Short mmCIF file of C-alpha atoms in Angstrom, two decimals:
data_model
loop_
_atom_site.label_atom_id
_atom_site.label_comp_id
_atom_site.label_asym_id
_atom_site.label_seq_id
_atom_site.Cartn_x
_atom_site.Cartn_y
_atom_site.Cartn_z
CA VAL A 5 -21.86 49.82 10.74
CA ALA A 6 -19.30 47.03 11.09
CA LEU A 7 -19.51 43.84 9.01
CA SER A 8 -17.29 40.78 9.25
CA VAL A 9 -17.43 37.74 6.97
CA ILE A 10 -15.25 34.72 7.68
CA GLY A 11 -15.33 31.63 5.47
CA ALA A 12 -12.87 29.25 3.86
CA GLY A 13 -9.96 31.39 4.94
CA LEU A 14 -11.44 34.62 3.58
CA GLU A 15 -12.13 37.44 5.92
CA VAL A 16 -13.82 40.64 4.89
CA ASN A 17 -14.03 43.49 7.33
CA GLN A 18 -15.85 46.62 6.41
CA THR A 19 -16.37 49.40 8.81
CA GLU A 20 -18.08 52.49 7.63
CA VAL A 21 -18.79 55.37 9.93
CA SER A 22 -20.35 58.52 8.74
CA ALA A 23 -21.21 61.54 10.69
CA THR A 24 -22.97 64.58 9.47
CA ILE A 25 -22.73 67.72 11.42
CA ILE A 26 -26.12 69.23 11.91
CA THR A 27 -25.94 72.78 12.92
CA ARG A 28 -28.82 74.81 14.32
CA ALA A 29 -29.19 76.45 11.00
CA ILE A 30 -29.55 73.11 9.26
CA ALA A 31 -31.87 71.86 11.97
CA LYS A 32 -34.19 74.78 11.31
CA ASP A 33 -34.15 74.13 7.54
CA PRO A 34 -36.60 71.30 6.78
CA ASP A 35 -35.43 70.93 3.18
CA LYS A 36 -31.88 70.50 4.31
CA LEU A 37 -32.93 67.93 6.93
CA LYS A 38 -34.98 66.14 4.32
CA GLU A 39 -31.97 66.03 2.02
CA ILE A 40 -29.75 64.68 4.80
CA ALA A 41 -32.40 62.08 5.69
CA GLU A 42 -32.69 61.02 2.04
CA ASN A 43 -28.91 60.70 1.85
CA PHE A 44 -28.95 58.58 5.00
CA GLU A 45 -31.73 56.47 3.52
CA VAL A 46 -29.81 55.98 0.26
CA GLN A 47 -26.66 55.12 2.19
CA ASN A 48 -28.62 52.78 4.48
CA HIS A 49 -30.24 51.10 1.47
CA GLY A 50 -26.80 50.66 -0.19
CA LEU A 51 -25.37 49.26 3.02
CA THR A 52 -28.34 46.92 3.46
CA ARG A 53 -27.92 45.69 -0.09
CA LYS A 54 -24.16 45.31 0.43
CA ASN A 55 -24.87 43.51 3.73
CA GLY A 56 -27.23 41.10 1.87
CA GLU A 57 -24.60 40.42 -0.78
CA LEU A 58 -21.94 39.81 1.86
CA THR A 59 -24.30 37.57 3.83
CA GLN A 60 -25.04 35.57 0.68
CA GLU A 61 -21.31 35.39 -0.12
CA LYS A 62 -20.66 34.32 3.48
CA ASP A 63 -23.30 31.57 3.17
CA GLU A 64 -21.80 30.41 -0.14
CA LEU A 65 -18.30 30.43 1.34
CA THR A 66 -19.55 28.56 4.41
CA GLN A 67 -21.13 25.96 2.12
CA ASP A 68 -17.90 25.75 0.08
CA LYS A 69 -15.95 25.33 3.32
CA GLU A 70 -18.26 22.50 4.41
CA ASP A 71 -17.95 20.88 0.97
CA LEU A 72 -14.17 21.21 1.09
CA THR A 73 -14.11 19.81 4.63
CA ARG A 74 -16.15 16.80 3.48
CA GLU A 75 -13.87 16.40 0.45
CA TYR A 76 -10.82 16.68 2.71
CA ARG A 77 -12.20 13.98 5.01
CA ARG A 78 -13.03 11.74 2.03
CA LEU A 79 -9.57 12.25 0.53
CA THR A 80 -7.99 11.63 3.93
CA GLN A 81 -9.95 8.36 4.18
CA ASP A 82 -8.98 7.44 0.61
CA ASN A 83 -5.36 8.27 1.44
CA ARG A 84 -5.49 5.94 4.45
CA GLY A 85 -6.91 3.18 2.24
CA LEU A 86 -4.28 3.78 -0.42
CA THR A 87 -1.54 3.86 2.20
CA LYS A 88 -2.74 0.50 3.54
CA ASP A 89 -2.92 -0.87 -0.02
CA ARG A 90 0.63 0.37 -0.64
CA GLU A 91 1.83 -1.29 2.57
CA ASP A 92 0.07 -4.53 1.57
CA LEU A 93 1.61 -4.35 -1.91
CA THR A 94 5.03 -3.64 -0.42
CA GLN A 95 4.67 -6.71 1.80
CA LYS A 96 3.44 -8.81 -1.14
CA ASN A 97 6.34 -7.50 -3.24
CA HIS A 98 8.76 -8.50 -0.49
CA GLU A 99 7.21 -11.98 -0.31
CA LEU A 100 7.30 -12.36 -4.10
CA SER A 101 10.92 -11.18 -4.18
CA GLY A 102 11.73 -13.92 -1.67
CA GLN A 103 9.88 -16.47 -3.78
CA ILE A 104 11.67 -15.29 -6.92
CA LYS A 105 15.01 -15.64 -5.14
CA ASP A 106 14.09 -19.13 -3.90
CA LEU A 107 12.89 -20.13 -7.37
CA GLY A 108 16.08 -18.74 -8.90
CA LEU A 109 18.19 -20.81 -6.54
CA ALA A 110 16.06 -23.89 -7.22
CA LEU A 111 16.39 -23.27 -10.97
CA GLU A 112 20.17 -22.93 -10.70
CA LYS A 113 20.33 -26.16 -8.69
CA THR A 114 18.09 -27.95 -11.20
CA ILE A 115 20.20 -26.70 -14.11
CA GLU A 116 23.37 -27.79 -12.33
CA GLU A 117 21.89 -31.24 -11.65
CA LYS A 118 20.68 -31.47 -15.26
CA ILE A 119 24.15 -30.57 -16.53
CA LYS A 120 25.69 -33.22 -14.27
CA SER A 121 23.04 -35.71 -15.39
CA ASP A 122 23.64 -34.80 -19.03
CA ASP A 123 27.39 -35.16 -18.50
CA GLY A 124 26.74 -38.60 -16.98
CA HIS A 125 24.52 -39.50 -19.92
CA LYS A 126 27.13 -38.18 -22.35
CA LYS A 127 29.76 -40.34 -20.64
CA GLU A 128 27.42 -43.33 -20.74
CA ILE A 129 26.62 -42.59 -24.40
CA GLY A 130 30.34 -42.34 -25.11
CA GLU A 131 30.96 -45.68 -23.42
CA LEU A 132 28.05 -47.26 -25.29
CA SER A 133 29.36 -45.73 -28.51
CA ASN A 134 32.76 -47.31 -27.84
CA VAL A 135 31.10 -50.67 -27.11
CA ASN A 136 29.04 -50.26 -30.28
CA LYS A 137 32.18 -49.51 -32.32
CA THR A 138 33.93 -52.55 -30.82
CA LEU A 139 30.92 -54.74 -31.62
CA LYS A 140 30.78 -53.32 -35.16
CA ARG A 141 34.47 -54.08 -35.68
CA ALA A 142 33.92 -57.60 -34.34
CA LEU A 143 30.90 -58.04 -36.63
CA ASP A 144 32.84 -56.69 -39.62
CA LYS A 145 35.70 -59.09 -38.83
CA THR A 146 33.26 -61.99 -38.45
CA ILE A 147 31.60 -61.09 -41.75
CA GLU A 148 35.00 -60.80 -43.43
CA GLU A 149 36.04 -64.19 -42.05
CA LYS A 150 32.70 -65.67 -43.12
CA ILE A 151 33.17 -64.24 -46.61
CA LYS A 152 36.71 -65.66 -46.74
CA SER A 153 35.39 -68.95 -45.44
CA ASP A 154 32.57 -68.89 -47.99
CA ASP A 155 35.11 -68.00 -50.70
CA GLY A 156 37.22 -70.96 -49.55
CA HIS A 157 34.18 -73.20 -49.68
CA LYS A 158 33.26 -71.82 -53.11
CA LYS A 159 36.79 -72.53 -54.28
CA GLU A 160 36.62 -75.99 -52.76
CA ILE A 161 33.20 -76.52 -54.36
CA GLY A 162 34.62 -75.27 -57.66
CA GLU A 163 37.56 -77.66 -57.36
CA LEU A 164 35.22 -80.51 -56.43
CA SER A 165 33.00 -79.53 -59.36
CA ASN A 166 36.03 -79.67 -61.65
CA VAL A 167 37.02 -83.04 -60.18
CA ASN A 168 33.44 -84.19 -60.62
CA LYS A 169 33.44 -83.05 -64.27
CA THR A 170 36.76 -84.77 -64.82
CA LEU A 171 35.45 -87.94 -63.19
CA LYS A 172 32.28 -87.77 -65.28
CA ARG A 173 34.29 -87.44 -68.47
CA ALA A 174 36.48 -90.30 -67.37
CA LEU A 175 33.38 -92.34 -66.53
CA ASP A 176 31.77 -91.45 -69.85
CA LYS A 177 34.96 -92.40 -71.63
CA THR A 178 35.20 -95.63 -69.68
CA ILE A 179 31.58 -96.43 -70.45
CA GLU A 180 32.13 -95.65 -74.08
CA GLU A 181 35.21 -97.83 -74.18
CA LYS A 182 33.33 -100.54 -72.37
CA ILE A 183 30.50 -100.27 -74.88
CA LYS A 184 32.98 -100.45 -77.74
CA SER A 185 34.72 -103.31 -76.10
CA ASP A 186 31.40 -105.07 -75.52
CA ASP A 187 30.45 -104.43 -79.14
CA GLY A 188 33.78 -105.80 -80.21
CA HIS A 189 33.18 -108.91 -78.09
CA LYS A 190 29.74 -109.28 -79.49
CA LYS A 191 31.14 -109.24 -82.95
CA GLU A 192 33.59 -111.87 -82.01
CA ILE A 193 30.98 -114.03 -80.67
#
């Protein structure tokens, strides 16, 4: 009997040959023939059982092989999809890298322009600050001159006030003398 099982890379070969020599003496002995026949039957039954087990194992291995083949095909398809996704992501990464580079250059240019603009504003602010300082000095000088002028006017007003007081006293004295003189004339009359 020769059996061969192939499945999922597993190969089982079993060859079993048995020969029993039957002599004329054995052939004439029915008990001996019966014993040999029973042995053959036991061996045949064992081989049939073993053949059934191997057939079942072969069927299971064939099913496993089919399952693995389907899984292999599915994984191969998934791999193709993932490979395409990777290629798409690589392309997108390349595009984004280009955009990042462009944005970096634009940012550097903007910063440079902002610095120049700020420098221009700083210069303008410096010039305006100088103008402001000049105007403040002029205002301070004008205020100082106004204060001096006001002080001069106050002094002049004070002097005029003193003159006015002096004139008032003189007038009062003159009026008093005139009144006395008029009283003296009235007495004479």
